Short mmCIF file of C-alpha atoms and ligand atoms in Angstrom, two decimals:
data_model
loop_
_atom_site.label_atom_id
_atom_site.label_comp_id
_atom_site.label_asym_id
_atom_site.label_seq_id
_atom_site.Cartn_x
_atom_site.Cartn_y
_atom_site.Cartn_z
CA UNK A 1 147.19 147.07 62.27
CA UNK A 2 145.46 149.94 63.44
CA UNK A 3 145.95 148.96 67.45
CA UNK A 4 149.90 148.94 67.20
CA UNK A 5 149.15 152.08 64.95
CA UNK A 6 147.01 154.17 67.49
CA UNK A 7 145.81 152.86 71.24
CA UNK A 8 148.64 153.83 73.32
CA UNK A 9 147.71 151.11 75.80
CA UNK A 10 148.02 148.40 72.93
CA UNK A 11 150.98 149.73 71.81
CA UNK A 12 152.67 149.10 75.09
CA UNK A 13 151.30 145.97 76.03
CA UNK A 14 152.03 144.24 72.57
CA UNK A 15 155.37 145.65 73.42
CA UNK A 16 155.94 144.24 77.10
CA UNK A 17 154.06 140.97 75.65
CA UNK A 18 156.29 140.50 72.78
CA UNK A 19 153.25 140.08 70.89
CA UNK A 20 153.95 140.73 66.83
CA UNK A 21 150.06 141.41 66.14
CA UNK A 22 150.60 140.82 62.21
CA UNK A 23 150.95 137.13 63.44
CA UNK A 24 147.41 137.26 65.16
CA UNK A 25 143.99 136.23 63.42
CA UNK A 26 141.02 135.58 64.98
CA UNK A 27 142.39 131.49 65.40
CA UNK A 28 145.20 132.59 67.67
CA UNK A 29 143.42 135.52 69.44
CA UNK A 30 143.84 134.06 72.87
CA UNK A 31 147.88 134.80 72.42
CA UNK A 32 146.72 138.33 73.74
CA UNK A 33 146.33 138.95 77.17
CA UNK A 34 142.61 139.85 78.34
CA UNK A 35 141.44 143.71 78.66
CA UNK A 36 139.77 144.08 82.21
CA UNK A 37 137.64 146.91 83.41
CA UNK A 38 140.78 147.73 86.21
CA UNK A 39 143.23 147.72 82.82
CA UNK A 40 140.57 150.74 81.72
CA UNK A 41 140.07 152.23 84.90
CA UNK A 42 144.02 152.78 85.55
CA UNK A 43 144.63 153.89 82.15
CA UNK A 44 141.56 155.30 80.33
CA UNK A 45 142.83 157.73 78.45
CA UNK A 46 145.84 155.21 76.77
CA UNK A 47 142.92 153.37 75.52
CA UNK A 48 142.34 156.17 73.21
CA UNK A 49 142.96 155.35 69.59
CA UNK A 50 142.38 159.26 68.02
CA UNK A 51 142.67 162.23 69.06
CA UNK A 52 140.26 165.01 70.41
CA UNK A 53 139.94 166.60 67.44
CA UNK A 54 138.87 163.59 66.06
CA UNK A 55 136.37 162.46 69.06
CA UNK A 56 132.73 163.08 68.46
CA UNK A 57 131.55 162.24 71.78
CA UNK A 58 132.20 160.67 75.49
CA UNK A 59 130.00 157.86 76.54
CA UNK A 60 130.57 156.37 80.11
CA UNK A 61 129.69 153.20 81.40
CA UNK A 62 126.48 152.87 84.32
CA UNK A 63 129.10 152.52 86.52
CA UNK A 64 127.48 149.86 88.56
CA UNK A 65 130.95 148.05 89.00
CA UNK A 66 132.59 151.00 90.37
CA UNK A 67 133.46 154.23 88.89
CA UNK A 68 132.24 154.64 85.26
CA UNK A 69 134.83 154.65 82.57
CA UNK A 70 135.14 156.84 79.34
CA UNK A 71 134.28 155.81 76.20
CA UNK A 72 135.50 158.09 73.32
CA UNK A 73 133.71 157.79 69.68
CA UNK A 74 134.72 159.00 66.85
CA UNK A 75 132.79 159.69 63.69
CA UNK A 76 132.62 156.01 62.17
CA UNK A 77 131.81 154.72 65.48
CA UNK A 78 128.58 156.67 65.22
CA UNK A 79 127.99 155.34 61.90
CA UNK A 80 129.19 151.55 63.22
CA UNK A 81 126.52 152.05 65.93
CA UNK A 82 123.94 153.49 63.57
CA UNK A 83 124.99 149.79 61.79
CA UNK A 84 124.60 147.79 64.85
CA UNK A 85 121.34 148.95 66.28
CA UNK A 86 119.71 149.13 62.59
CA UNK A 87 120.93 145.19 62.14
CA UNK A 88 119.92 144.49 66.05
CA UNK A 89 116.37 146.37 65.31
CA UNK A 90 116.27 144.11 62.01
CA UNK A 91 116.18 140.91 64.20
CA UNK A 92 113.32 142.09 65.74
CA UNK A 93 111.36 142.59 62.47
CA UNK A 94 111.37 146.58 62.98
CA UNK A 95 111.14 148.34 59.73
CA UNK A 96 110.54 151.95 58.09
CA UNK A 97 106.60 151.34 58.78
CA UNK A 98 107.26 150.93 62.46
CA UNK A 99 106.88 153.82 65.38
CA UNK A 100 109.06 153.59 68.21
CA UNK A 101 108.99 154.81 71.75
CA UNK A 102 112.39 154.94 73.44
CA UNK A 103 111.79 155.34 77.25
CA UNK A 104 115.62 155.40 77.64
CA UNK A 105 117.83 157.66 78.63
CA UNK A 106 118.75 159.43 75.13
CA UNK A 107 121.47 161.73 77.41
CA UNK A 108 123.30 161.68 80.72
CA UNK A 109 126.67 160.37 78.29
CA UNK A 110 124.53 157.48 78.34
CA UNK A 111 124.93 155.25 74.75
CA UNK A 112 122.02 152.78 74.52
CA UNK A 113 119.50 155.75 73.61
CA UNK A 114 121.96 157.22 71.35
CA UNK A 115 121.87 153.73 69.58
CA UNK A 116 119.14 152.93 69.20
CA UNK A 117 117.67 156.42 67.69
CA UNK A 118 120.70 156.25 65.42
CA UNK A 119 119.81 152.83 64.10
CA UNK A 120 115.60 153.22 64.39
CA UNK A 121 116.42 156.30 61.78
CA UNK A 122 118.98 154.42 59.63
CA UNK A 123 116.38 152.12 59.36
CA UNK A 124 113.51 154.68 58.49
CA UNK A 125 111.35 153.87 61.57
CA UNK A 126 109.84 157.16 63.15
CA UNK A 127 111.51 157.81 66.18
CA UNK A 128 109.44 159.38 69.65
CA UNK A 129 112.34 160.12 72.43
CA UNK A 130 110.41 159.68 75.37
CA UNK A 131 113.30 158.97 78.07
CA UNK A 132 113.06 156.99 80.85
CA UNK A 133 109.94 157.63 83.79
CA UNK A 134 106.95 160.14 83.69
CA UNK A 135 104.25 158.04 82.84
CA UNK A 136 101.45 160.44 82.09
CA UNK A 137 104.29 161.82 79.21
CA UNK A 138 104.11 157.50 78.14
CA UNK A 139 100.85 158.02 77.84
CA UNK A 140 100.72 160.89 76.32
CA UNK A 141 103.09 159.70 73.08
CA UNK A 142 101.21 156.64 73.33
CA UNK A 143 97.93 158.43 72.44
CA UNK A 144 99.66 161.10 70.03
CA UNK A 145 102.07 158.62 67.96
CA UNK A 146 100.63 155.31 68.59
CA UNK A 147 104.09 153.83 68.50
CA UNK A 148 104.57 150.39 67.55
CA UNK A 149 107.07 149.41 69.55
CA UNK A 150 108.25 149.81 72.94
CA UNK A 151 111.94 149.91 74.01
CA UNK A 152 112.20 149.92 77.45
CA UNK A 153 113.54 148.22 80.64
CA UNK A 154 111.47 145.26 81.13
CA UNK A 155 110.43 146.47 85.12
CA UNK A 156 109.50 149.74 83.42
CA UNK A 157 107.24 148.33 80.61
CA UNK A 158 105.30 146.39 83.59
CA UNK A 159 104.81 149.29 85.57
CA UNK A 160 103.71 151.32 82.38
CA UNK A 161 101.10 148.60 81.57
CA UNK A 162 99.78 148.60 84.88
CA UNK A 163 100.17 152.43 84.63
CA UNK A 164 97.71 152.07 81.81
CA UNK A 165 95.11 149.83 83.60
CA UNK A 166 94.57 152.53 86.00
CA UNK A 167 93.88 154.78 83.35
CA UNK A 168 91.14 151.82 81.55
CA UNK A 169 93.50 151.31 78.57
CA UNK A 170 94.03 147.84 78.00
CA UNK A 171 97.71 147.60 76.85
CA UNK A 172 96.84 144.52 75.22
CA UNK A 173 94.55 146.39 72.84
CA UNK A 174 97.39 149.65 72.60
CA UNK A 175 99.14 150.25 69.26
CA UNK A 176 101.77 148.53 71.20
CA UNK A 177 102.87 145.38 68.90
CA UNK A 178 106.37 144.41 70.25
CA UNK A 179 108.22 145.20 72.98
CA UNK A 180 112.35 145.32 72.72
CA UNK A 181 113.50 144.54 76.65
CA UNK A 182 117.28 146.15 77.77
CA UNK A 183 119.07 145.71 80.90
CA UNK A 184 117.15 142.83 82.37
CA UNK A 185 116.61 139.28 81.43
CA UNK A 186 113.47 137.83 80.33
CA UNK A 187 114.62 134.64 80.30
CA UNK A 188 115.78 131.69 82.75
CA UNK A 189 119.24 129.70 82.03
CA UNK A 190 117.86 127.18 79.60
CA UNK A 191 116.03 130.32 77.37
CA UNK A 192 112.43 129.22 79.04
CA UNK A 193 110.24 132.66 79.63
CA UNK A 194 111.17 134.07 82.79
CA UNK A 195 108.31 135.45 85.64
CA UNK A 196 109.21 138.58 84.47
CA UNK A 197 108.19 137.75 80.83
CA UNK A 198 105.03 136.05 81.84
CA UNK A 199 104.16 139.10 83.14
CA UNK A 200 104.62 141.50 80.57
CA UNK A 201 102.32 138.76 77.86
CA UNK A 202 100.24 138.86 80.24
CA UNK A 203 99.88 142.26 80.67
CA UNK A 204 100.81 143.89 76.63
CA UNK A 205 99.85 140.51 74.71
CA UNK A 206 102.65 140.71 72.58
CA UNK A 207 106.08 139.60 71.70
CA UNK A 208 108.94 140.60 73.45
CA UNK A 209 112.50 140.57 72.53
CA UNK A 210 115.74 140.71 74.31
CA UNK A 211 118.88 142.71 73.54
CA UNK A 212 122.39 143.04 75.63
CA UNK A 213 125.16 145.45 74.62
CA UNK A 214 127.39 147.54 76.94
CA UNK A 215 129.22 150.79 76.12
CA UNK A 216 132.67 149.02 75.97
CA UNK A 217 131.71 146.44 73.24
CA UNK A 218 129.37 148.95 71.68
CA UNK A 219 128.07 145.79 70.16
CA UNK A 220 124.16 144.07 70.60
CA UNK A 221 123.29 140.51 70.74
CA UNK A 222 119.45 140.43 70.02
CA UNK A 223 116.67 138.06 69.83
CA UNK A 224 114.93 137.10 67.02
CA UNK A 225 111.14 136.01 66.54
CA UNK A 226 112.22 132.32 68.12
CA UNK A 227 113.75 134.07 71.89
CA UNK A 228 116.37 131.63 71.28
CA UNK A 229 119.08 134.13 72.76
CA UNK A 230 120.81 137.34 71.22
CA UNK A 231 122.34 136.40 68.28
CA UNK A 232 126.07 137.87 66.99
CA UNK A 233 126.35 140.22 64.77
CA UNK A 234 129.70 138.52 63.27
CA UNK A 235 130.69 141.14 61.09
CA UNK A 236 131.06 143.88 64.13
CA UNK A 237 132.75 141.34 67.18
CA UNK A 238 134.56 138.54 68.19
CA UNK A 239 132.90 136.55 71.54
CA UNK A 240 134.65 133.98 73.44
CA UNK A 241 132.89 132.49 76.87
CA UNK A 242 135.83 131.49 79.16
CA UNK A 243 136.21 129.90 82.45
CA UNK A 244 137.71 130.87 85.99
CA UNK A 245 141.29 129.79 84.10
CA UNK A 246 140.05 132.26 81.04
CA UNK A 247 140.06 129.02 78.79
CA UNK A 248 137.46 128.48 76.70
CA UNK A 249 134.27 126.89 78.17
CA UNK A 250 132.07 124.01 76.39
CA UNK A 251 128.95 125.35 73.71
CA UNK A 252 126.20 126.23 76.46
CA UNK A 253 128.37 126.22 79.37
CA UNK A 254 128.19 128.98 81.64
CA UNK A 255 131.12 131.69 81.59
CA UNK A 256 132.25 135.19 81.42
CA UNK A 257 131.65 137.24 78.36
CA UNK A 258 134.73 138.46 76.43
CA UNK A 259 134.57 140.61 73.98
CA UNK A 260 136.32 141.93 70.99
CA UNK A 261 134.59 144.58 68.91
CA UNK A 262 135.80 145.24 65.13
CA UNK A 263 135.95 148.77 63.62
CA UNK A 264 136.51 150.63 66.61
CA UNK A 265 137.86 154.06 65.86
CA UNK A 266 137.94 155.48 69.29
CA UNK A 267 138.14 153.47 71.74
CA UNK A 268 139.23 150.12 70.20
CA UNK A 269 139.22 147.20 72.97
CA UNK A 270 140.91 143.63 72.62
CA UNK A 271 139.88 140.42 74.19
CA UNK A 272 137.64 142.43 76.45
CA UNK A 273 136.15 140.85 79.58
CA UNK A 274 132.78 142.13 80.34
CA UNK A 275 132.48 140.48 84.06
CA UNK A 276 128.77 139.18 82.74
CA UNK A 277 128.13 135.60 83.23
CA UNK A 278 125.97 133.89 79.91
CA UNK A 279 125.98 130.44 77.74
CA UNK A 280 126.99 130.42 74.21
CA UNK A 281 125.45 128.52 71.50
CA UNK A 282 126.84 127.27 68.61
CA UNK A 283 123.99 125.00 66.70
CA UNK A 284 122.23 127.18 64.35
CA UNK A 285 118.71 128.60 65.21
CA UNK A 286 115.35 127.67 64.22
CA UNK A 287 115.19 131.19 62.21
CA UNK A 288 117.93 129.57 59.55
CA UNK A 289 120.52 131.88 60.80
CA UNK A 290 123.80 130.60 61.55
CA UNK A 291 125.28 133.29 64.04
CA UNK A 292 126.15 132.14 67.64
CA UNK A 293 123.67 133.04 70.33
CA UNK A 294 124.18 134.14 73.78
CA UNK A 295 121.90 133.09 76.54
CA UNK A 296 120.09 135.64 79.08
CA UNK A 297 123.21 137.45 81.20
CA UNK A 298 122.78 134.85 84.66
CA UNK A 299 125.08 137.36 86.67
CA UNK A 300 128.11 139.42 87.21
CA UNK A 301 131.21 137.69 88.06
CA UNK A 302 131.56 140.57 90.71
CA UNK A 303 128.63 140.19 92.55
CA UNK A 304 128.53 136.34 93.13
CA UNK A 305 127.72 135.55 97.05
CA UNK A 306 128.81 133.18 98.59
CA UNK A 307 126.18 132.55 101.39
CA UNK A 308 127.17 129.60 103.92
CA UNK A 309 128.86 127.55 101.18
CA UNK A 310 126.36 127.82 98.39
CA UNK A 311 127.15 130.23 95.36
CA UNK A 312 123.83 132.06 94.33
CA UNK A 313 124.14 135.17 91.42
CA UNK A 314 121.83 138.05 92.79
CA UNK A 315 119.94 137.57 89.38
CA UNK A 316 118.75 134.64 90.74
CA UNK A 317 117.30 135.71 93.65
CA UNK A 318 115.53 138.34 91.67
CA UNK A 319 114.18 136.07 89.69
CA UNK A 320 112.56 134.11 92.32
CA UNK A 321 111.50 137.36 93.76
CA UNK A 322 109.16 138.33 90.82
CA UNK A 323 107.61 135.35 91.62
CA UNK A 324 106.07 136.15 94.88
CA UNK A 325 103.01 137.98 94.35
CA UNK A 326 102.78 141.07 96.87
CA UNK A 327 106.21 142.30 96.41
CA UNK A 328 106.25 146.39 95.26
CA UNK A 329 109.92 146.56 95.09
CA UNK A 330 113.31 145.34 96.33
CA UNK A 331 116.95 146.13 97.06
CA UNK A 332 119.43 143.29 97.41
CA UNK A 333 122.12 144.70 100.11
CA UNK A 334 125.79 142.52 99.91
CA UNK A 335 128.40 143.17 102.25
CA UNK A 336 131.09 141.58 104.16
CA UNK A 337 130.29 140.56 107.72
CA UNK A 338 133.14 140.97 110.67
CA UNK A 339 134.28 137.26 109.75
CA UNK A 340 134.84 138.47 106.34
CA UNK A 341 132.18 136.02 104.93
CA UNK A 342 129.24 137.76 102.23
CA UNK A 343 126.18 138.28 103.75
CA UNK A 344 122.80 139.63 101.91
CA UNK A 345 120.21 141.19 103.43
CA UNK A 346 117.16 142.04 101.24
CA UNK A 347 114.90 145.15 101.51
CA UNK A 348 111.07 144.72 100.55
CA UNK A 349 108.82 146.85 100.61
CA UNK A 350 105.01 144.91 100.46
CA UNK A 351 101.72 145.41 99.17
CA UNK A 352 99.59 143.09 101.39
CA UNK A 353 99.42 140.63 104.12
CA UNK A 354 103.03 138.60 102.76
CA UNK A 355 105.23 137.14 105.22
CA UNK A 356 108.91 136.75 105.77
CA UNK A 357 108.37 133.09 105.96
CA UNK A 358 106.87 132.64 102.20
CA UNK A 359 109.45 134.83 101.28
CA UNK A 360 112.81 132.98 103.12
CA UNK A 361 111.07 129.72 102.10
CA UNK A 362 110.72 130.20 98.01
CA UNK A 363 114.55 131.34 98.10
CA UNK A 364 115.52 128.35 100.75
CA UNK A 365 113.11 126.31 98.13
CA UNK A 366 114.68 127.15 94.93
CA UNK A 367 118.11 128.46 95.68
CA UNK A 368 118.88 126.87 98.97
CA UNK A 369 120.06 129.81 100.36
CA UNK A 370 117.92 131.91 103.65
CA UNK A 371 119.11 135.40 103.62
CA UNK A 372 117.91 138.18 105.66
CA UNK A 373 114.65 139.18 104.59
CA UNK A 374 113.56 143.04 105.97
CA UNK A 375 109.99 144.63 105.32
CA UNK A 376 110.00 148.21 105.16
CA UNK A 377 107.87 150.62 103.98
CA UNK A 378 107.58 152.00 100.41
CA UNK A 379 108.31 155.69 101.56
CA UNK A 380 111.59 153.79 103.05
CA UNK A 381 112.27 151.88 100.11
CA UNK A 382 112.40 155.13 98.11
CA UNK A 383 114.55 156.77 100.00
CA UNK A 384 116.92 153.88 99.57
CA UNK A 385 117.28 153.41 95.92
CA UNK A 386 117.46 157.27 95.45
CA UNK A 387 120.79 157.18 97.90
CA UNK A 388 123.04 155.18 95.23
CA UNK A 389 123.08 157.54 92.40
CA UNK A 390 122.84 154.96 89.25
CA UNK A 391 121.34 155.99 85.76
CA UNK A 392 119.60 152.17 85.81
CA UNK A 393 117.28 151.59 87.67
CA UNK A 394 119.64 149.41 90.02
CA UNK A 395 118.11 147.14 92.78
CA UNK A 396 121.63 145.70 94.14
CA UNK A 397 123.62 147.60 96.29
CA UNK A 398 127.16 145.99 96.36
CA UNK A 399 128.86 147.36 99.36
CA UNK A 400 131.95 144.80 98.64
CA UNK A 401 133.03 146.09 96.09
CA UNK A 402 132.47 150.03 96.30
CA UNK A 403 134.24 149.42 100.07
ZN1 ZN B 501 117.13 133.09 65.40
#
């Protein structure tokens, strides 16, 4: 097998494990010890399966969790992505009559971008790389190419369509005709439209889809036409949702994402544990297609609070945030307090006469949970998000975990 073969790190712990990997399918993968981010972190480079001569490219991860860690690809992982994204882009009805605006970031060793140009042109879709921000340069492809879809970060497609009210373009009436959504859900826990999604139909008119991947799994789960979650690509990984214990949680049970991508050249990972928090589903989908399907991501393990006895995802909070009409932006602050007990306190920055009350009573209402709500100014708020240097557009600032 290629892991016993070529990753260093494998090679070592099938070794220390006693694990003889020609005994292992995919019925008895749980005999191998989980992959964590730390296990990557402390040894990145024994995680590489080929050498540099071989390696194509470095990715990194956002980093979010901590430091970022290295990805190495080599040629057929390009082509596995190219694969991937063309089969993920599929789901969502995207074919060689479609234009697509990627407002992304195609660089920065980033790999979403990279994917999704790679499988847009495997696909024969025309391709604008627009990169993430700079509006008037939206608008300006939008009027050029009139793309027909729109892959962006769901936040950023609301702010472009109310970019383009200012500017009396109706993006309900845009060549805009779907809208594939990264990095943030769209969707509660029981696959209902989120605030967030009622927002952008209201705003573009038009159906949106949502896709997950990360750099390490190099693997998307994406909607199709039903938003019934991402569904597997079976063919390019292995998921398992497991439990506090790592044991394998009930069909639509919350758990942690672990993932085992096939066909890695590079940077081949085994029983991988993403730290994201989702529900699995089993029962095949209205679409016909029998592929398990993985609900909206309802957290990071990492950044659970615990505030005064009540367990509450930051996710969720956001969620209820988007519902409060008034709100310009946030940033969720965690830390520890002196008693060594979590404690949020969360940033706003307001557009008219809201009040901490409405505010600490939705989140007491919904989540039963009152943080520390502080107003500031916009100018303020700025100045905030740009001191945490993050290629996301991150609105959590976990000072737990990078203390
Ligand atoms: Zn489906």
């Amino acid at each position: 097998m290629y892991l016993s073969d070529q990753s260093p790190y494998y090679q070592d712990l099938f070794r220390t494990e006693g694990i003889d990997i020609q005994s292992i399918s995919a019925a008895n993968l749980d005999q191998i010890p989980f992959t964590t981010k730390t296990d990557i972190e402390k040894h990145n480079t024994a995680f590489e399966a080929i050498n540099r001569k071989s390696i194509v490219e470095y990715v990194t991860t956002s980093g979010t969790l901590g430091e970022p860690i290295s990805i190495a690809l080599g040629q057929t992982d390009l082509e596995r992505l190219a694969y991937n994204e063309s089969q993920s882009l599929g789901l969502c009805g995207i074919t060689d009559e479609d234009t697509i605006l990627i407002t992304t970031t195609l660089d920065k060793r980033f790999m979403a971008g990279m994917a999704y140009y790679l499988g847009a042109t495997k696909i024969g879709a025309t391709v604008i790389r627009s990169g993430i921000g700079d509006l008037h340069f939206q608008l300006d492809n939008l009027n050029r190419y009139r793309p027909t879809t729109l892959i962006a970060v769901p936040s950023f497609a609301h702010k472009l369509g109310l970019f383009l009210n200012t500017q009396n373009i109706d993006p309900a009436n845009c060549s805009i005709k779907k809208i594939i959504c990264i990095g943030e859900p769209i969707r509660n826990a029981d696959l209902t439209p989120n605030t967030l999604h009622s927002k952008l139909t209201d705003l573009w008119n038009c159906p949106l889809f949502s896709t997950y991947a990360s750099t390490e799994m190099a693997t998307a789960f994406t909607e199709c036409e039903h938003g019934n979650g991402g569904h597997l690509l079976p063919e390019l990984m292995i998921v398992e949702v497991v439990d506090d214990e790592g044991k394998k949680v009930e069909d639509g049970d919350l758990g942690e994402v672990v993932a085992t991508p096939l066909g890695i050249m590079g940077t081949p990972l085994l029983r991988y544990k993403t730290g994201d928090m989702a529900r699995l589903y089993n029962e095949p989908c209205i679409c016909g297609r029998n592929t398990p399907r993985l609900g909206p991501i309802e957290g990071r393990k990492k950044h659970l609070i615990k505030l005064k006895g009540t367990s509450v995802y930051p996710q969720q909070i956001e969620n209820v945030l988007h519902q409060i009409d008034g709100i310009n932006q946030y940033l969720l602050e965690l830390s520890h307090n002196e008693l060594d007990m979590d404690d949020l306190c969360i940033y706003l920055a307001i557009t008219d006469d809201l009040n901490i009350e409405t505010v600490s009573n939705q989140l007491s209402e919904q989540l039963r949970v009152r943080p520390q709500i502080t107003f500031i100014s916009d100018k303020e708020m700025s100045l905030k998000l740009k001191a945490h240097k993050s290629r996301k557009p991150s609105k959590l600032l976990d000072l737990r975990i990078s203390n």
